């Protein structure tokens, strides 16, 4: 494009990045700029510096290096055949934007992704150059997340891992068939090969660092991926199975879901309706059940109706309603794994219950102080002063729970 | 009844020393009054003497000290007394803190949470602005921010900013206390007012561009946003001023996203595409009061492109450029110069009508440079799509839009000027200029001059073929 200034490019290249759901800037090594020459720090958990009206947090400068692309994936706004305006940042422009935003405390760092121009290697090389310039020339110690190009030379991915906190490679769609239909030029095998290469690199680096403290850090915040939900026919059971196998196989830190969003100049292959955002929300809740609550894939799948998680109640409640015989549960006696299965009782609250009940027996009011609200919990719990009728005997339960969930959801918007 | 007066609202050390002595002296917490020097309660005065310790000191869990350090910073007046009460209980119940369901512990836990949240929000929502400081050697930057915390957290939170911006000179001003870092040392000064902080930074415009574009209008979730970024913080966040318009425009933008013709369905020209996008443009505030975007018109392969100023009242209603009084003068001049309007592409530098309401009438107002520059986006893209051999700027606004600077028309008219893409720019007057000349003879002379310019342009286009 002839004469676009940095700001005009930013408009195009931020626009192109707005479909990406991942944003986290957490989980990396702690560091700060004391004694250095540049700026920046990371202290474990990331900071959301702003929120957009779509409710998503803005913690990183999330942009594309370019939105030109040699590929033609149907769900993607940047695909070759799309009519969108194109722009391309220079390495220097991205570096300057990142630093000037960071100095003003607008962001935690940079999340750089890119359309593929020239070749995968050429593109990946440019992305690595951005990260290297930030780290080496400017001694930048903030967060860097690079979205890697899967079929770039593995040596380039290794380099990227030296400068970036986190690397991600999108699996794009939950199933290989979906990928074949909507992104025929992308190769599921290569995507997975790149992910396992990263996994091996991260593991090797851990060992090396255990032996030699001076070994350089390699993607200290690990790797993540994103898949688009609702663009193909995969149901929630398939999505959940796919995510779980990704966690297992590649040691991912996070799997992000992005509800397929209508894009301008959309390909005719795509559905024109967007999936409800609630579906995305339920999938994230299911993801939590597997990562923090000890649910297996089959159990989450068991909470679905014909493969889809209910939209009106959360997956844990859905599971509980299908396993009524296990409730109500005695908070003063039940083991941790069981308490974690109580709808509305989070990990924090369960830990607090366990600590407190070592000293005394807990009442319903005590539980109320540890959770967001007692309404939803009541039917599932036995406390020192409370004993509901058995869940199995109540048939008015679901509507009541939906009501309780509604009033809580207000909080989530 | 003992009264303890602490040196400052966040005086943890003072609280600890006093509370330790009180507990050791077995003074019941209910009998102690806690005040802070300079705060209202202090005026009543009282007996500040602490009792002599009668019992051996005892150790408390580190978790309690950590929590107390934060809770002391809470604005809740009862905080010192509540901490004192907890400390007294810890003596006989060392595991007290583990029972977060306990009333007192829970109360402290909530106070702690409030402080943690405030600390976190300060880390998130402080916005530094660069400060001009002629006293500093060239190249040294200084930054300052204005922030209004809910609790007494400035001192508690200073370390974070030091660790993050160790090599930067910065100040954070707040109503109660200000903190400064000169790359070596922290210093604190009394509270300030907002006017003491700088009120703008050129980068903010770029940041707002980012904010407006990273937002996906197809996913509007306003409650989720305000839950994490409560409105009370908005006034000090530069990007927050965009929020109302982004929300108001979201539905329309989403429709625009879906309605943009698909290439697979019907290959649409680049101009049609741009036109659809511009229809929902919110790059400047002009889209608000106007009826619609008035986009350019003409064949996609036109070799000659005219850029006027902006739509007027009639254009705004009809949605087409150059159809009002000035458009009629323009048509006459084109005919006199032998140019077929239908072979040219005609557009405006600014696509929305800017006006001031006067009773029932709308009086034309000149677009400002910010609007011209915002709307340049579309002109640039129209030129990119059409690729005219010659572009004609009609009047100063169009000249500004196409050159990026202010030009004097009388100096530049009548000759080609090179544009960066290798094509030519010609500058002449705007037809509405001719309408405003009252002297008849002079008006006719100017009309002839305008026609002469157009003739020269017609010949130039032919020569460039
Ligand atoms: S005047 Fe231009 S920039 Fe402003 S809203 Fe209209 S088209 Fe967009």
PDB file of N, CA and C in Angstrom, chain A residues 178-249:
ATOM      1  N   UNK A 178     -12.740 -30.949   9.332  1.00  0.00           N
ATOM      2  CA  UNK A 178     -13.068 -29.529   9.260  1.00  0.00           C
ATOM      3  C   UNK A 178     -11.933 -28.755   8.619  1.00  0.00           C
ATOM      4  N   UNK A 179     -10.731 -29.077   9.032  1.00  0.00           N
ATOM      5  CA  UNK A 179      -9.562 -28.387   8.484  1.00  0.00           C
ATOM      6  C   UNK A 179      -9.449 -28.657   6.986  1.00  0.00           C
ATOM      7  N   UNK A 180      -9.680 -29.910   6.621  1.00  0.00           N
ATOM      8  CA  UNK A 180      -9.588 -30.264   5.211  1.00  0.00           C
ATOM      9  C   UNK A 180     -10.593 -29.497   4.362  1.00  0.00           C
ATOM     10  N   UNK A 181     -11.774 -29.265   4.934  1.00  0.00           N
ATOM     11  CA  UNK A 181     -12.808 -28.597   4.160  1.00  0.00           C
ATOM     12  C   UNK A 181     -12.586 -27.084   4.117  1.00  0.00           C
ATOM     13  N   UNK A 182     -12.246 -26.500   5.262  1.00  0.00           N
ATOM     14  CA  UNK A 182     -12.205 -25.038   5.340  1.00  0.00           C
ATOM     15  C   UNK A 182     -10.806 -24.454   5.138  1.00  0.00           C
ATOM     16  N   UNK A 183      -9.791 -25.244   5.347  1.00  0.00           N
ATOM     17  CA  UNK A 183      -8.431 -24.726   5.151  1.00  0.00           C
ATOM     18  C   UNK A 183      -7.612 -25.766   4.399  1.00  0.00           C
ATOM     19  N   UNK A 184      -8.008 -26.038   3.163  1.00  0.00           N
ATOM     20  CA  UNK A 184      -7.416 -27.161   2.440  1.00  0.00           C
ATOM     21  C   UNK A 184      -5.888 -27.059   2.269  1.00  0.00           C
ATOM     22  N   UNK A 185      -5.377 -25.826   2.343  1.00  0.00           N
ATOM     23  CA  UNK A 185      -3.929 -25.731   2.166  1.00  0.00           C
ATOM     24  C   UNK A 185      -3.157 -25.979   3.452  1.00  0.00           C
ATOM     25  N   UNK A 186      -3.888 -25.991   4.575  1.00  0.00           N
ATOM     26  CA  UNK A 186      -3.196 -26.226   5.832  1.00  0.00           C
ATOM     27  C   UNK A 186      -3.185 -27.707   6.119  1.00  0.00           C
ATOM     28  N   UNK A 187      -2.086 -28.139   6.658  1.00  0.00           N
ATOM     29  CA  UNK A 187      -1.870 -29.555   6.803  1.00  0.00           C
ATOM     30  C   UNK A 187      -1.914 -29.915   8.289  1.00  0.00           C
ATOM     31  N   UNK A 188      -2.945 -30.676   8.673  1.00  0.00           N
ATOM     32  CA  UNK A 188      -3.114 -31.021  10.084  1.00  0.00           C
ATOM     33  C   UNK A 188      -1.879 -31.720  10.641  1.00  0.00           C
ATOM     34  N   UNK A 189      -1.257 -32.538   9.801  1.00  0.00           N
ATOM     35  CA  UNK A 189      -0.091 -33.281  10.284  1.00  0.00           C
ATOM     36  C   UNK A 189       1.057 -32.319  10.602  1.00  0.00           C
ATOM     37  N   UNK A 190       1.265 -31.364   9.724  1.00  0.00           N
ATOM     38  CA  UNK A 190       2.363 -30.437   9.973  1.00  0.00           C
ATOM     39  C   UNK A 190       2.098 -29.572  11.194  1.00  0.00           C
ATOM     40  N   UNK A 191       0.852 -29.176  11.373  1.00  0.00           N
ATOM     41  CA  UNK A 191       0.525 -28.382  12.558  1.00  0.00           C
ATOM     42  C   UNK A 191       0.883 -29.168  13.809  1.00  0.00           C
ATOM     43  N   UNK A 192       0.484 -30.463  13.795  1.00  0.00           N
ATOM     44  CA  UNK A 192       0.749 -31.274  14.984  1.00  0.00           C
ATOM     45  C   UNK A 192       2.238 -31.594  15.141  1.00  0.00           C
ATOM     46  N   UNK A 193       2.942 -31.727  14.018  1.00  0.00           N
ATOM     47  CA  UNK A 193       4.392 -31.965  14.111  1.00  0.00           C
ATOM     48  C   UNK A 193       5.080 -30.761  14.746  1.00  0.00           C
ATOM     49  N   UNK A 194       4.672 -29.570  14.323  1.00  0.00           N
ATOM     50  CA  UNK A 194       5.280 -28.368  14.887  1.00  0.00           C
ATOM     51  C   UNK A 194       5.008 -28.285  16.385  1.00  0.00           C
ATOM     52  N   UNK A 195       3.782 -28.656  16.788  1.00  0.00           N
ATOM     53  CA  UNK A 195       3.462 -28.606  18.212  1.00  0.00           C
ATOM     54  C   UNK A 195       4.287 -29.599  19.005  1.00  0.00           C
ATOM     55  N   UNK A 196       4.498 -30.769  18.454  1.00  0.00           N
ATOM     56  CA  UNK A 196       5.268 -31.730  19.252  1.00  0.00           C
ATOM     57  C   UNK A 196       6.738 -31.339  19.259  1.00  0.00           C
ATOM     58  N   UNK A 197       7.194 -30.666  18.189  1.00  0.00           N
ATOM     59  CA  UNK A 197       8.559 -30.143  18.206  1.00  0.00           C
ATOM     60  C   UNK A 197       8.737 -29.150  19.341  1.00  0.00           C
ATOM     61  N   UNK A 198       7.764 -28.280  19.501  1.00  0.00           N
ATOM     62  CA  UNK A 198       7.843 -27.292  20.580  1.00  0.00           C
ATOM     63  C   UNK A 198       7.807 -27.959  21.944  1.00  0.00           C
ATOM     64  N   UNK A 199       6.935 -28.951  22.053  1.00  0.00           N
ATOM     65  CA  UNK A 199       6.830 -29.639  23.334  1.00  0.00           C
ATOM     66  C   UNK A 199       8.185 -30.219  23.717  1.00  0.00           C
ATOM     67  N   UNK A 200       8.840 -30.869  22.735  1.00  0.00           N
ATOM     68  CA  UNK A 200      10.143 -31.489  23.006  1.00  0.00           C
ATOM     69  C   UNK A 200      11.153 -30.414  23.392  1.00  0.00           C
ATOM     70  N   UNK A 201      11.134 -29.295  22.674  1.00  0.00           N
ATOM     71  CA  UNK A 201      12.070 -28.210  22.965  1.00  0.00           C
ATOM     72  C   UNK A 201      11.891 -27.688  24.380  1.00  0.00           C
ATOM     73  N   UNK A 202      10.631 -27.498  24.778  1.00  0.00           N
ATOM     74  CA  UNK A 202      10.356 -26.969  26.111  1.00  0.00           C
ATOM     75  C   UNK A 202      10.828 -27.952  27.182  1.00  0.00           C
ATOM     76  N   UNK A 203      10.571 -29.244  26.933  1.00  0.00           N
ATOM     77  CA  UNK A 203      10.986 -30.259  27.909  1.00  0.00           C
ATOM     78  C   UNK A 203      12.505 -30.341  28.024  1.00  0.00           C
ATOM     79  N   UNK A 204      13.180 -30.339  26.879  1.00  0.00           N
ATOM     80  CA  UNK A 204      14.655 -30.390  26.902  1.00  0.00           C
ATOM     81  C   UNK A 204      15.227 -29.217  27.668  1.00  0.00           C
ATOM     82  N   UNK A 205      14.634 -28.050  27.385  1.00  0.00           N
ATOM     83  CA  UNK A 205      15.117 -26.841  28.021  1.00  0.00           C
ATOM     84  C   UNK A 205      14.944 -26.908  29.534  1.00  0.00           C
ATOM     85  N   UNK A 206      13.840 -27.514  29.982  1.00  0.00           N
ATOM     86  CA  UNK A 206      13.621 -27.651  31.425  1.00  0.00           C
ATOM     87  C   UNK A 206      14.744 -28.442  32.046  1.00  0.00           C
ATOM     88  N   UNK A 207      15.102 -29.557  31.372  1.00  0.00           N
ATOM     89  CA  UNK A 207      16.188 -30.389  31.888  1.00  0.00           C
ATOM     90  C   UNK A 207      17.495 -29.628  31.903  1.00  0.00           C
ATOM     91  N   UNK A 208      17.775 -28.938  30.783  1.00  0.00           N
ATOM     92  CA  UNK A 208      19.023 -28.203  30.692  1.00  0.00           C
ATOM     93  C   UNK A 208      19.111 -27.163  31.797  1.00  0.00           C
ATOM     94  N   UNK A 209      17.980 -26.510  32.069  1.00  0.00           N
ATOM     95  CA  UNK A 209      18.023 -25.450  33.074  1.00  0.00           C
ATOM     96  C   UNK A 209      18.151 -26.009  34.485  1.00  0.00           C
ATOM     97  N   UNK A 210      17.676 -27.249  34.664  1.00  0.00           N
ATOM     98  CA  UNK A 210      17.854 -27.864  35.968  1.00  0.00           C
ATOM     99  C   UNK A 210      19.340 -28.112  36.220  1.00  0.00           C
ATOM    100  N   UNK A 211      20.058 -28.402  35.153  1.00  0.00           N
ATOM    101  CA  UNK A 211      21.500 -28.670  35.300  1.00  0.00           C
ATOM    102  C   UNK A 211      22.309 -27.390  35.284  1.00  0.00           C
ATOM    103  N   UNK A 212      22.033 -26.556  34.304  1.00  0.00           N
ATOM    104  CA  UNK A 212      22.817 -25.318  34.159  1.00  0.00           C
ATOM    105  C   UNK A 212      21.882 -24.132  34.271  1.00  0.00           C
ATOM    106  N   UNK A 213      22.001 -23.383  35.342  1.00  0.00           N
ATOM    107  CA  UNK A 213      21.112 -22.239  35.554  1.00  0.00           C
ATOM    108  C   UNK A 213      21.208 -21.236  34.402  1.00  0.00           C
ATOM    109  N   UNK A 214      22.374 -21.258  33.725  1.00  0.00           N
ATOM    110  CA  UNK A 214      22.599 -20.229  32.721  1.00  0.00           C
ATOM    111  C   UNK A 214      21.994 -20.574  31.351  1.00  0.00           C
ATOM    112  N   UNK A 215      21.484 -21.783  31.218  1.00  0.00           N
ATOM    113  CA  UNK A 215      20.885 -22.140  29.919  1.00  0.00           C
ATOM    114  C   UNK A 215      19.789 -21.135  29.595  1.00  0.00           C
ATOM    115  N   UNK A 216      19.712 -20.684  28.341  1.00  0.00           N
ATOM    116  CA  UNK A 216      18.698 -19.675  28.019  1.00  0.00           C
ATOM    117  C   UNK A 216      17.300 -20.257  28.158  1.00  0.00           C
ATOM    118  N   UNK A 217      16.361 -19.402  28.561  1.00  0.00           N
ATOM    119  CA  UNK A 217      14.978 -19.872  28.706  1.00  0.00           C
ATOM    120  C   UNK A 217      14.338 -20.045  27.341  1.00  0.00           C
ATOM    121  N   UNK A 218      13.507 -21.052  27.262  1.00  0.00           N
ATOM    122  CA  UNK A 218      12.880 -21.423  26.005  1.00  0.00           C
ATOM    123  C   UNK A 218      11.366 -21.376  26.229  1.00  0.00           C
ATOM    124  N   UNK A 219      10.704 -20.412  25.627  1.00  0.00           N
ATOM    125  CA  UNK A 219       9.250 -20.256  25.799  1.00  0.00           C
ATOM    126  C   UNK A 219       8.786 -20.552  27.223  1.00  0.00           C
ATOM    127  N   UNK A 220       9.238 -19.732  28.204  1.00  0.00           N
ATOM    128  CA  UNK A 220       8.921 -20.056  29.605  1.00  0.00           C
ATOM    129  C   UNK A 220       7.425 -20.107  29.924  1.00  0.00           C
ATOM    130  N   UNK A 221       6.599 -19.458  29.117  1.00  0.00           N
ATOM    131  CA  UNK A 221       5.146 -19.547  29.384  1.00  0.00           C
ATOM    132  C   UNK A 221       4.487 -20.642  28.553  1.00  0.00           C
ATOM    133  N   UNK A 222       5.320 -21.515  27.948  1.00  0.00           N
ATOM    134  CA  UNK A 222       4.762 -22.679  27.279  1.00  0.00           C
ATOM    135  C   UNK A 222       4.078 -22.372  25.963  1.00  0.00           C
ATOM    136  N   UNK A 223       3.293 -23.343  25.478  1.00  0.00           N
ATOM    137  CA  UNK A 223       2.596 -23.117  24.216  1.00  0.00           C
ATOM    138  C   UNK A 223       1.082 -23.245  24.383  1.00  0.00           C
ATOM    139  N   UNK A 224       0.382 -22.567  23.499  1.00  0.00           N
ATOM    140  CA  UNK A 224      -1.076 -22.617  23.541  1.00  0.00           C
ATOM    141  C   UNK A 224      -1.594 -22.763  22.120  1.00  0.00           C
ATOM    142  N   UNK A 225      -2.908 -22.929  21.988  1.00  0.00           N
ATOM    143  CA  UNK A 225      -3.465 -23.028  20.651  1.00  0.00           C
ATOM    144  C   UNK A 225      -4.881 -22.470  20.655  1.00  0.00           C
ATOM    145  N   UNK A 226      -5.406 -22.281  19.498  1.00  0.00           N
ATOM    146  CA  UNK A 226      -6.779 -21.783  19.389  1.00  0.00           C
ATOM    147  C   UNK A 226      -7.535 -22.605  18.355  1.00  0.00           C
ATOM    148  N   UNK A 227      -8.768 -22.891  18.643  1.00  0.00           N
ATOM    149  CA  UNK A 227      -9.591 -23.504  17.603  1.00  0.00           C
ATOM    150  C   UNK A 227     -10.896 -22.751  17.440  1.00  0.00           C
ATOM    151  N   UNK A 228     -11.363 -22.716  16.214  1.00  0.00           N
ATOM    152  CA  UNK A 228     -12.572 -21.980  15.885  1.00  0.00           C
ATOM    153  C   UNK A 228     -13.774 -22.892  16.067  1.00  0.00           C
ATOM    154  N   UNK A 229     -14.765 -22.417  16.784  1.00  0.00           N
ATOM    155  CA  UNK A 229     -15.931 -23.228  17.082  1.00  0.00           C
ATOM    156  C   UNK A 229     -17.132 -22.694  16.318  1.00  0.00           C
ATOM    157  N   UNK A 230     -17.841 -23.584  15.676  1.00  0.00           N
ATOM    158  CA  UNK A 230     -19.080 -23.169  15.029  1.00  0.00           C
ATOM    159  C   UNK A 230     -18.943 -22.930  13.535  1.00  0.00           C
ATOM    160  N   UNK A 231     -17.715 -23.051  13.016  1.00  0.00           N
ATOM    161  CA  UNK A 231     -17.549 -22.858  11.570  1.00  0.00           C
ATOM    162  C   UNK A 231     -17.765 -24.165  10.831  1.00  0.00           C
ATOM    163  N   UNK A 232     -17.527 -25.269  11.519  1.00  0.00           N
ATOM    164  CA  UNK A 232     -17.794 -26.565  10.897  1.00  0.00           C
ATOM    165  C   UNK A 232     -18.792 -27.339  11.761  1.00  0.00           C
ATOM    166  N   UNK A 233     -19.005 -28.593  11.433  1.00  0.00           N
ATOM    167  CA  UNK A 233     -20.090 -29.324  12.077  1.00  0.00           C
ATOM    168  C   UNK A 233     -19.715 -29.960  13.417  1.00  0.00           C
ATOM    169  N   UNK A 234     -18.461 -29.826  13.856  1.00  0.00           N
ATOM    170  CA  UNK A 234     -18.044 -30.514  15.080  1.00  0.00           C
ATOM    171  C   UNK A 234     -18.896 -30.089  16.271  1.00  0.00           C
ATOM    172  N   UNK A 235     -19.418 -31.059  17.041  1.00  0.00           N
ATOM    173  CA  UNK A 235     -20.224 -30.709  18.216  1.00  0.00           C
ATOM    174  C   UNK A 235     -19.336 -30.580  19.449  1.00  0.00           C
ATOM    175  N   UNK A 236     -19.948 -30.188  20.576  1.00  0.00           N
ATOM    176  CA  UNK A 236     -19.154 -29.924  21.769  1.00  0.00           C
ATOM    177  C   UNK A 236     -18.380 -31.159  22.234  1.00  0.00           C
ATOM    178  N   UNK A 237     -18.980 -32.329  22.097  1.00  0.00           N
ATOM    179  CA  UNK A 237     -18.264 -33.547  22.493  1.00  0.00           C
ATOM    180  C   UNK A 237     -16.976 -33.679  21.694  1.00  0.00           C
ATOM    181  N   UNK A 238     -17.044 -33.386  20.402  1.00  0.00           N
ATOM    182  CA  UNK A 238     -15.855 -33.484  19.559  1.00  0.00           C
ATOM    183  C   UNK A 238     -14.837 -32.417  19.928  1.00  0.00           C
ATOM    184  N   UNK A 239     -15.332 -31.210  20.217  1.00  0.00           N
ATOM    185  CA  UNK A 239     -14.421 -30.121  20.579  1.00  0.00           C
ATOM    186  C   UNK A 239     -13.668 -30.453  21.857  1.00  0.00           C
ATOM    187  N   UNK A 240     -14.431 -30.924  22.854  1.00  0.00           N
ATOM    188  CA  UNK A 240     -13.838 -31.235  24.144  1.00  0.00           C
ATOM    189  C   UNK A 240     -12.816 -32.371  24.004  1.00  0.00           C
ATOM    190  N   UNK A 241     -13.163 -33.374  23.205  1.00  0.00           N
ATOM    191  CA  UNK A 241     -12.241 -34.498  23.005  1.00  0.00           C
ATOM    192  C   UNK A 241     -10.975 -34.007  22.327  1.00  0.00           C
ATOM    193  N   UNK A 242     -11.145 -33.149  21.362  1.00  0.00           N
ATOM    194  CA  UNK A 242     -10.005 -32.638  20.631  1.00  0.00           C
ATOM    195  C   UNK A 242      -9.101 -31.822  21.560  1.00  0.00           C
ATOM    196  N   UNK A 243      -9.709 -30.968  22.365  1.00  0.00           N
ATOM    197  CA  UNK A 243      -8.925 -30.143  23.287  1.00  0.00           C
ATOM    198  C   UNK A 243      -8.175 -31.017  24.271  1.00  0.00           C
ATOM    199  N   UNK A 244      -8.861 -32.020  24.800  1.00  0.00           N
ATOM    200  CA  UNK A 244      -8.213 -32.838  25.812  1.00  0.00           C
ATOM    201  C   UNK A 244      -7.037 -33.609  25.213  1.00  0.00           C
ATOM    202  N   UNK A 245      -7.198 -34.044  23.982  1.00  0.00           N
ATOM    203  CA  UNK A 245      -6.073 -34.783  23.411  1.00  0.00           C
ATOM    204  C   UNK A 245      -4.914 -33.835  23.127  1.00  0.00           C
ATOM    205  N   UNK A 246      -5.211 -32.572  22.834  1.00  0.00           N
ATOM    206  CA  UNK A 246      -4.144 -31.600  22.630  1.00  0.00           C
ATOM    207  C   UNK A 246      -3.383 -31.322  23.922  1.00  0.00           C
ATOM    208  N   UNK A 247      -4.152 -31.156  25.039  1.00  0.00           N
ATOM    209  CA  UNK A 247      -3.473 -30.942  26.314  1.00  0.00           C
ATOM    210  C   UNK A 247      -2.535 -32.101  26.605  1.00  0.00           C
ATOM    211  N   UNK A 248      -3.076 -33.286  26.414  1.00  0.00           N
ATOM    212  CA  UNK A 248      -2.308 -34.478  26.749  1.00  0.00           C
ATOM    213  C   UNK A 248      -1.089 -34.643  25.869  1.00  0.00           C
ATOM    214  N   UNK A 249      -1.301 -34.535  24.569  1.00  0.00           N
ATOM    215  CA  UNK A 249      -0.213 -34.824  23.640  1.00  0.00           C
ATOM    216  C   UNK A 249       0.895 -33.795  23.680  1.00  0.00           C
TER     217      UNK A 249
END
